Tab-separated table of C-alpha atoms and ligand atoms in Angstrom:
chain	number	residue	atom	x	y	z
W	1	UNK	CA	203.998	88.278	3.855
W	2	UNK	CA	206.877	87.207	1.645
W	3	UNK	CA	205.070	84.047	0.544
W	4	UNK	CA	202.176	86.108	-0.736
W	5	UNK	CA	204.231	88.833	-2.380
W	6	UNK	CA	207.329	87.090	-3.707
W	7	UNK	CA	207.314	84.206	-6.152
W	8	UNK	CA	208.761	81.075	-4.488
W	9	UNK	CA	211.282	80.301	-7.257
W	10	UNK	CA	212.463	83.905	-7.269
W	11	UNK	CA	212.831	83.847	-3.495
W	12	UNK	CA	214.989	80.701	-3.641
W	13	UNK	CA	217.143	82.205	-6.408
W	14	UNK	CA	217.622	85.389	-4.403
W	15	UNK	CA	218.498	83.554	-1.210
W	16	UNK	CA	221.056	81.618	-3.180
W	17	UNK	CA	222.630	84.872	-4.380
W	18	UNK	CA	222.680	86.165	-0.792
W	19	UNK	CA	224.872	83.187	0.108
W	20	UNK	CA	226.968	82.929	-3.044
W	21	UNK	CA	227.254	86.523	-4.194
W	22	UNK	CA	226.988	88.495	-0.934
W	23	UNK	CA	223.714	90.258	-1.670
W	24	UNK	CA	221.887	91.711	1.308
W	25	UNK	CA	219.178	89.428	2.695
W	26	UNK	CA	215.617	90.684	2.457
W	27	UNK	CA	214.870	92.791	5.517
W	28	UNK	CA	211.784	94.988	5.855
W	29	UNK	CA	210.612	96.853	8.934
W	30	UNK	CA	207.018	96.322	10.035
W	31	UNK	CA	206.427	100.013	9.488
W	32	UNK	CA	207.473	99.818	5.814
W	33	UNK	CA	205.617	96.513	5.293
W	34	UNK	CA	202.349	98.358	5.860
W	35	UNK	CA	203.124	100.590	2.881
W	36	UNK	CA	203.939	97.587	0.709
W	37	UNK	CA	200.659	95.909	1.618
W	38	UNK	CA	198.742	99.080	0.770
W	39	UNK	CA	200.543	99.358	-2.589
W	40	UNK	CA	200.191	95.690	-3.542
W	41	UNK	CA	196.497	95.769	-2.698
W	42	UNK	CA	196.106	98.744	-5.032
W	43	UNK	CA	198.312	97.864	-8.015
W	44	UNK	CA	199.791	94.403	-7.426
W	45	UNK	CA	203.473	93.574	-6.999
W	46	UNK	CA	206.352	95.582	-8.496
W	47	UNK	CA	205.374	99.145	-7.576
W	48	UNK	CA	207.848	101.756	-6.287
W	49	UNK	CA	207.600	100.887	-2.585
W	50	UNK	CA	207.676	97.148	-3.295
W	51	UNK	CA	210.691	97.406	-5.585
W	52	UNK	CA	212.663	99.363	-2.989
W	53	UNK	CA	213.018	96.363	-0.691
W	54	UNK	CA	211.841	93.212	-2.505
W	55	UNK	CA	213.874	91.628	-5.316
W	56	UNK	CA	212.279	91.339	-8.751
W	57	UNK	CA	213.063	89.036	-11.682
W	58	UNK	CA	214.821	91.962	-13.401
W	59	UNK	CA	216.963	92.620	-10.329
W	60	UNK	CA	218.326	89.097	-10.536
W	61	UNK	CA	218.469	88.578	-14.288
W	62	UNK	CA	219.125	91.945	-15.938
W	63	UNK	CA	222.820	92.529	-16.521
W	64	UNK	CA	224.785	95.206	-18.340
W	65	UNK	CA	228.256	94.950	-19.818
W	66	UNK	CA	229.898	97.163	-17.205
W	67	UNK	CA	229.040	96.345	-13.614
W	68	UNK	CA	231.319	96.127	-10.666
W	69	UNK	CA	231.063	95.490	-6.929
W	70	UNK	CA	232.624	98.716	-5.706
W	71	UNK	CA	232.281	101.297	-8.481
W	72	UNK	CA	233.498	104.255	-6.438
W	73	UNK	CA	236.381	102.189	-5.055
W	74	UNK	CA	235.715	102.951	-1.404
W	75	UNK	CA	238.216	100.197	-0.655
W	76	UNK	CA	240.995	102.388	-2.073
W	77	UNK	CA	240.069	105.278	0.219
W	78	UNK	CA	240.483	103.635	3.588
W	79	UNK	CA	243.399	105.535	5.183
W	80	UNK	CA	244.029	103.162	8.105
W	81	UNK	CA	245.276	99.684	7.396
W	82	UNK	CA	242.737	96.957	8.261
W	83	UNK	CA	240.110	99.548	9.181
W	84	UNK	CA	237.258	99.367	6.690
W	85	UNK	CA	234.827	101.764	8.366
W	86	UNK	CA	236.689	105.041	7.767
W	87	UNK	CA	236.550	106.297	4.179
W	88	UNK	CA	238.343	109.460	3.201
W	89	UNK	CA	238.043	110.907	-0.299
W	90	UNK	CA	238.349	114.603	0.485
W	91	UNK	CA	240.823	116.630	2.542
W	92	UNK	CA	238.371	118.238	4.945
W	93	UNK	CA	235.798	115.501	5.611
W	94	UNK	CA	235.433	111.772	5.906
W	95	UNK	CA	232.761	109.084	6.007
W	96	UNK	CA	232.429	107.042	9.171
W	97	UNK	CA	230.557	103.742	8.705
W	98	UNK	CA	229.520	103.587	12.324
W	99	UNK	CA	227.389	100.485	11.725
W	100	UNK	CA	226.498	98.031	8.989
W	101	UNK	CA	222.985	97.542	10.297
W	102	UNK	CA	219.913	99.070	8.629
W	103	UNK	CA	216.234	98.998	9.578
W	104	UNK	CA	215.445	97.511	6.169
W	105	UNK	CA	217.627	96.539	3.222
W	106	UNK	CA	217.274	98.621	0.063
W	107	UNK	CA	217.497	96.498	-3.078
W	108	UNK	CA	219.540	99.211	-4.835
W	109	UNK	CA	222.045	99.799	-2.008
W	110	UNK	CA	225.404	100.753	-3.539
W	111	UNK	CA	227.168	99.533	-0.399
W	112	UNK	CA	225.607	96.072	-0.677
W	113	UNK	CA	228.912	94.261	-0.828
W	114	UNK	CA	230.613	96.224	1.891
W	115	UNK	CA	227.651	95.865	4.231
W	116	UNK	CA	227.346	92.147	3.546
W	117	UNK	CA	231.084	91.838	4.166
W	118	UNK	CA	231.275	93.836	7.401
W	119	UNK	CA	228.850	91.642	9.346
W	120	UNK	CA	229.669	93.444	12.575
W	121	UNK	CA	227.153	94.585	15.151
W	122	UNK	CA	225.863	97.443	17.228
W	123	UNK	CA	227.457	96.129	20.411
W	124	UNK	CA	228.598	98.908	22.721
W	125	UNK	CA	232.145	97.562	22.594
W	126	UNK	CA	232.221	97.548	18.785
W	127	UNK	CA	230.902	101.107	18.473
W	128	UNK	CA	233.309	102.340	21.179
W	129	UNK	CA	236.271	100.758	19.398
W	130	UNK	CA	235.252	102.366	16.121
W	131	UNK	CA	234.763	105.811	17.675
W	132	UNK	CA	238.087	105.603	19.556
W	133	UNK	CA	239.954	104.607	16.381
W	134	UNK	CA	238.338	107.503	14.530
W	135	UNK	CA	239.251	110.023	17.253
W	136	UNK	CA	242.892	108.918	17.165
W	137	UNK	CA	242.931	109.396	13.399
W	138	UNK	CA	241.247	112.809	13.609
W	139	UNK	CA	243.752	113.996	16.223
W	140	UNK	CA	246.546	113.317	13.759
W	141	UNK	CA	244.721	114.834	10.788
W	142	UNK	CA	243.725	118.356	11.782
W	143	UNK	CA	242.531	119.353	8.316
W	144	UNK	CA	239.419	117.162	8.734
W	145	UNK	CA	236.570	119.360	9.927
W	146	UNK	CA	233.519	117.197	9.301
W	147	UNK	CA	232.587	113.599	10.085
W	148	UNK	CA	229.762	112.056	8.060
W	149	UNK	CA	228.046	109.215	9.888
W	150	UNK	CA	226.844	106.685	7.368
W	151	UNK	CA	226.248	102.994	7.238
W	152	UNK	CA	224.240	101.031	7.599
W	153	UNK	CA	221.932	103.385	9.369
W	154	UNK	CA	223.521	105.426	12.164
W	155	UNK	CA	220.128	105.691	13.901
W	156	UNK	CA	220.157	101.920	14.416
W	157	UNK	CA	222.908	102.129	17.046
W	158	UNK	CA	220.557	103.501	19.710
W	159	UNK	CA	220.806	106.346	22.204
W	160	UNK	CA	223.743	105.204	24.383
W	161	UNK	CA	226.029	104.470	21.438
W	162	UNK	CA	225.052	107.641	19.607
W	163	UNK	CA	225.654	109.668	22.767
W	164	UNK	CA	229.105	108.144	23.180
W	165	UNK	CA	229.970	108.981	19.572
W	166	UNK	CA	228.639	112.550	19.684
W	167	UNK	CA	230.113	113.322	23.136
W	168	UNK	CA	233.519	112.324	21.855
W	169	UNK	CA	233.209	114.057	18.505
W	170	UNK	CA	231.926	117.380	19.793
W	171	UNK	CA	234.826	119.330	18.267
W	172	UNK	CA	233.908	118.273	14.726
W	173	UNK	CA	230.980	119.128	12.446
W	174	UNK	CA	228.680	116.127	12.355
W	175	UNK	CA	226.418	115.042	9.543
W	176	UNK	CA	224.205	111.971	9.840
W	177	UNK	CA	222.890	110.203	6.745
W	178	UNK	CA	219.836	108.120	7.541
W	179	UNK	CA	216.863	106.337	6.004
W	180	UNK	CA	215.356	105.606	9.434
W	181	UNK	CA	212.796	108.340	8.866
W	182	UNK	CA	210.928	106.169	6.336
W	183	UNK	CA	211.802	102.683	7.625
W	184	UNK	CA	211.539	103.230	11.376
W	185	UNK	CA	210.538	106.783	12.329
W	186	UNK	CA	210.122	105.701	15.963
W	187	UNK	CA	213.947	105.414	16.075
W	188	UNK	CA	213.902	109.203	16.460
W	189	UNK	CA	212.973	109.084	20.124
W	190	UNK	CA	212.575	112.238	22.155
W	191	UNK	CA	215.964	111.723	23.806
W	192	UNK	CA	217.697	111.111	20.454
W	193	UNK	CA	216.138	114.268	18.994
W	194	UNK	CA	217.417	116.244	22.006
W	195	UNK	CA	220.854	114.714	21.536
W	196	UNK	CA	220.951	115.653	17.844
W	197	UNK	CA	219.957	119.193	18.755
W	198	UNK	CA	222.508	119.416	21.574
W	199	UNK	CA	225.334	118.585	19.173
W	200	UNK	CA	223.937	120.699	16.329
W	201	UNK	CA	223.941	117.716	13.988
W	202	UNK	CA	222.998	118.059	10.321
W	203	UNK	CA	220.483	115.373	9.471
W	204	UNK	CA	220.422	114.162	5.861
W	205	UNK	CA	217.352	112.094	5.029
W	206	UNK	CA	217.219	109.504	2.299
W	207	UNK	CA	213.628	109.567	1.002
W	208	UNK	CA	213.029	108.269	-2.521
W	209	UNK	CA	209.351	108.649	-3.165
W	210	UNK	CA	206.569	111.027	-2.084
W	211	UNK	CA	204.465	108.095	-0.797
W	212	UNK	CA	207.165	107.318	1.737
W	213	UNK	CA	206.108	110.506	3.528
W	214	UNK	CA	202.906	109.251	5.164
W	215	UNK	CA	201.165	111.019	8.072
W	216	UNK	CA	203.379	109.359	10.688
W	217	UNK	CA	206.585	110.200	8.834
W	218	UNK	CA	205.378	113.759	8.326
W	219	UNK	CA	204.590	114.196	12.008
W	220	UNK	CA	208.039	112.842	13.010
W	221	UNK	CA	209.730	115.232	10.564
W	222	UNK	CA	207.764	118.109	12.136
W	223	UNK	CA	208.877	116.996	15.603
W	224	UNK	CA	212.507	117.031	14.476
W	225	UNK	CA	212.000	120.388	12.777
W	226	UNK	CA	210.366	121.871	15.884
W	227	UNK	CA	213.439	120.864	17.862
W	228	UNK	CA	215.445	123.151	15.551
W	229	UNK	CA	217.496	120.450	13.828
W	230	UNK	CA	218.827	121.220	10.356
W	231	UNK	CA	217.332	118.791	7.856
W	232	UNK	CA	218.540	118.044	4.331
W	233	UNK	CA	217.857	115.369	1.752
W	234	UNK	CA	219.687	113.346	-0.810
W	235	UNK	CA	218.465	110.273	-2.611
W	236	UNK	CA	219.105	108.184	-5.715
W	237	UNK	CA	217.327	108.397	-9.074
W	238	UNK	CA	215.946	104.890	-9.573
W	239	UNK	CA	214.077	103.230	-12.412
W	240	UNK	CA	210.833	101.731	-11.189
W	241	UNK	CA	210.857	103.938	-8.080
W	242	UNK	CA	211.110	107.614	-9.048
W	243	UNK	CA	212.217	107.770	-12.733
W	244	UNK	CA	209.894	110.558	-13.804
W	245	UNK	CA	210.235	114.313	-13.344
W	246	UNK	CA	206.675	114.495	-11.948
W	247	UNK	CA	207.546	112.089	-9.121
W	248	UNK	CA	210.744	113.956	-8.320
W	249	UNK	CA	209.004	117.344	-8.339
W	250	UNK	CA	206.236	116.037	-6.048
W	251	UNK	CA	208.853	114.626	-3.665
W	252	UNK	CA	210.927	117.828	-3.636
W	253	UNK	CA	207.802	119.929	-3.039
W	254	UNK	CA	206.670	117.732	-0.146
W	255	UNK	CA	210.084	117.924	1.453
W	256	UNK	CA	210.221	121.690	0.976
W	257	UNK	CA	206.866	122.023	2.772
W	258	UNK	CA	208.476	120.176	5.665
W	259	UNK	CA	211.565	122.460	5.662
W	260	UNK	CA	213.901	119.774	4.311
W	261	UNK	CA	216.591	121.305	2.125
W	262	UNK	CA	217.410	119.246	-0.966
W	263	UNK	CA	221.104	118.630	-1.632
W	264	UNK	CA	221.566	115.995	-4.317
W	265	UNK	CA	219.857	113.415	-6.456
W	266	UNK	CA	222.315	110.617	-7.095
W	267	UNK	CA	222.713	108.916	-10.449
W	268	UNK	CA	222.914	105.217	-9.575
W	269	UNK	CA	226.372	103.696	-9.877
W	270	UNK	CA	226.862	100.667	-12.142
W	271	UNK	CA	227.305	98.193	-9.316
W	272	UNK	CA	226.450	94.535	-9.833
W	273	UNK	CA	222.723	93.768	-9.855
W	274	UNK	CA	221.853	97.443	-10.389
W	275	UNK	CA	220.720	97.258	-14.047
W	276	UNK	CA	217.017	97.182	-13.164
W	277	UNK	CA	217.366	100.470	-11.272
W	278	UNK	CA	219.547	102.491	-13.642
W	279	UNK	CA	218.561	105.004	-16.328
W	280	UNK	CA	220.326	105.818	-19.573
W	281	UNK	CA	222.226	109.105	-19.427
W	282	UNK	CA	220.099	110.488	-22.260
W	283	UNK	CA	216.974	110.020	-20.149
W	284	UNK	CA	218.682	111.449	-17.060
W	285	UNK	CA	219.454	114.632	-19.033
W	286	UNK	CA	215.831	114.744	-20.246
W	287	UNK	CA	214.551	114.509	-16.657
W	288	UNK	CA	216.992	117.217	-15.488
W	289	UNK	CA	215.798	119.515	-18.299
W	290	UNK	CA	212.132	118.857	-17.544
W	291	UNK	CA	212.736	119.851	-13.926
W	292	UNK	CA	214.890	122.861	-14.877
W	293	UNK	CA	212.379	124.256	-17.348
W	294	UNK	CA	209.215	123.752	-15.319
W	295	UNK	CA	210.044	124.495	-11.685
W	296	UNK	CA	211.182	127.414	-9.543
W	297	UNK	CA	214.759	127.527	-8.277
W	298	UNK	CA	213.959	126.123	-4.841
W	299	UNK	CA	213.183	122.901	-6.701
W	300	UNK	CA	215.553	122.923	-9.650
W	301	UNK	CA	218.632	123.951	-7.687
W	302	UNK	CA	218.865	120.324	-6.505
W	303	UNK	CA	222.031	118.873	-8.023
W	304	UNK	CA	222.090	115.665	-10.021
W	305	UNK	CA	225.434	114.051	-9.242
W	306	UNK	CA	227.223	110.811	-9.866
W	307	UNK	CA	229.786	109.448	-7.469
W	308	UNK	CA	232.873	108.197	-9.281
W	309	UNK	CA	236.456	107.246	-8.593
W	310	UNK	CA	237.485	110.915	-9.070
W	311	UNK	CA	234.765	112.265	-6.760
W	312	UNK	CA	231.281	113.550	-7.500
W	313	UNK	CA	230.645	114.707	-11.069
W	314	UNK	CA	227.716	116.448	-12.750
W	315	UNK	CA	226.422	117.016	-16.240
W	316	UNK	CA	228.685	120.113	-16.433
W	317	UNK	CA	231.726	117.859	-16.031
W	318	UNK	CA	231.080	115.964	-19.288
W	319	UNK	CA	233.920	116.637	-21.751
W	320	UNK	CA	233.175	113.946	-24.295
W	321	UNK	CA	230.259	111.678	-25.177
W	322	UNK	CA	230.954	109.157	-27.903
W	323	UNK	CA	228.443	106.370	-28.436
W	324	UNK	CA	227.983	104.780	-25.007
W	325	UNK	CA	231.114	106.196	-23.428
W	326	UNK	CA	230.830	109.433	-21.445
W	327	UNK	CA	233.986	111.148	-20.196
W	328	UNK	CA	233.877	113.366	-17.110
W	329	UNK	CA	236.646	115.665	-15.945
W	330	UNK	CA	237.184	117.068	-12.463
W	331	UNK	CA	240.245	118.546	-10.710
W	332	UNK	CA	242.384	117.673	-13.755
W	333	UNK	CA	241.350	114.047	-13.453
W	334	UNK	CA	239.299	112.069	-15.940
W	335	UNK	CA	236.873	109.198	-15.572
W	336	UNK	CA	235.093	107.280	-18.309
W	337	UNK	CA	231.574	106.006	-17.727
W	338	UNK	CA	229.947	103.357	-19.891
W	339	UNK	CA	226.274	104.122	-20.225
W	340	UNK	CA	223.531	101.496	-19.963
W	341	UNK	CA	223.413	99.181	-22.951
W	342	UNK	CA	220.731	100.167	-25.482
W	343	UNK	CA	217.265	98.791	-24.897
W	344	UNK	CA	217.599	98.244	-21.156
W	345	UNK	CA	216.138	101.525	-19.943
W	346	UNK	CA	212.357	101.434	-20.260
W	347	UNK	CA	210.662	104.392	-18.514
W	348	UNK	CA	208.241	103.297	-15.811
W	349	UNK	CA	204.560	104.048	-16.381
W	350	UNK	CA	203.582	107.130	-14.366
W	351	UNK	CA	200.327	105.370	-13.419
W	352	UNK	CA	202.463	102.868	-11.493
W	353	UNK	CA	204.874	105.399	-9.988
W	354	UNK	CA	202.077	107.694	-8.800
W	355	UNK	CA	199.291	105.172	-8.371
W	356	UNK	CA	197.513	107.164	-5.670
W	357	UNK	CA	196.924	110.179	-7.936
W	358	UNK	CA	193.777	110.459	-9.985
C	1	SF4	S1	219.507	102.240	4.353
C	1	SF4	FE1	221.287	102.976	3.189
C	1	SF4	S2	222.975	101.628	3.790
C	1	SF4	FE2	221.059	100.620	4.424
C	1	SF4	S3	220.544	99.254	2.728
C	1	SF4	FE3	219.481	101.211	2.382
C	1	SF4	S4	220.857	102.388	1.054
C	1	SF4	FE4	222.059	100.723	1.981
């Protein structure tokens, strides 16, 4: 498929960057490939589903003045020496990177460098070691009440590994962040759904576009819902994928119909090779206002947040905006954000973003 859909020179350039600059190799599940084929047949290459997992010329060539590998400095929030899979930014919760494996690789992944660096596996021994290390840490840090499984995709570790983790973490609140629902819905097997219910897990889906919710995805979400599992959503705001209030509203409405509670829409961090996905802050504010002024509260209560070195910040945290420099304040701490350079952010044509609509 790649030969048909990705220019040969571009493919070689990208593969070179995978080796030299630790980008994630192209990986697309068969399930998601079907959606790409459908989209390419309708509108050609470069549509929202395509751009999610296949590199474009802009992805490789577009650069902004401020880009970094680890914008939120996860590396500075690893409380155990030489353990890079436990990230703690807040007193009462932590992120547990239980695996670095995903069903497909998102081109905009903000953990690109960490995932490319980890290169571990889903071996039983590896997962057990990680869980045991985490438990020891939790036993010494009683203020932590919640463990957030992230990755990689926690659903990729399979039933036995997930059972081991949940059995041993039954005294903590568990949240699982996953994109398996759109890349590999069959990963939610009957026994995994029962397991998630047994341990009262909160499931947070990462769905970026309404077309990702096809009939099969919808029926799997209903199966999970019927089991009584709490479902939430958070996803990034991405140029070329969902950078229009109409797309976001359609997505939020579809998820609401399926009983998925929206939590946050993330403003993409300025990590390296992210320029083709980011929006200017001015346009982000415009999109937020369009949603606020045209939708009921069950839609517009969704928070737009940006993850930074001082934690998550919102529009309300802006204390200064001079030229391209925006200053946010939170908990008596300040962080400066350099907006996209002028001229880079070109809104995507709605006819491309919502190509199925008449
Ligand atoms: S599924 Fe999540 S962790 Fe995996 S590549 Fe996509 S954004 Fe990154």
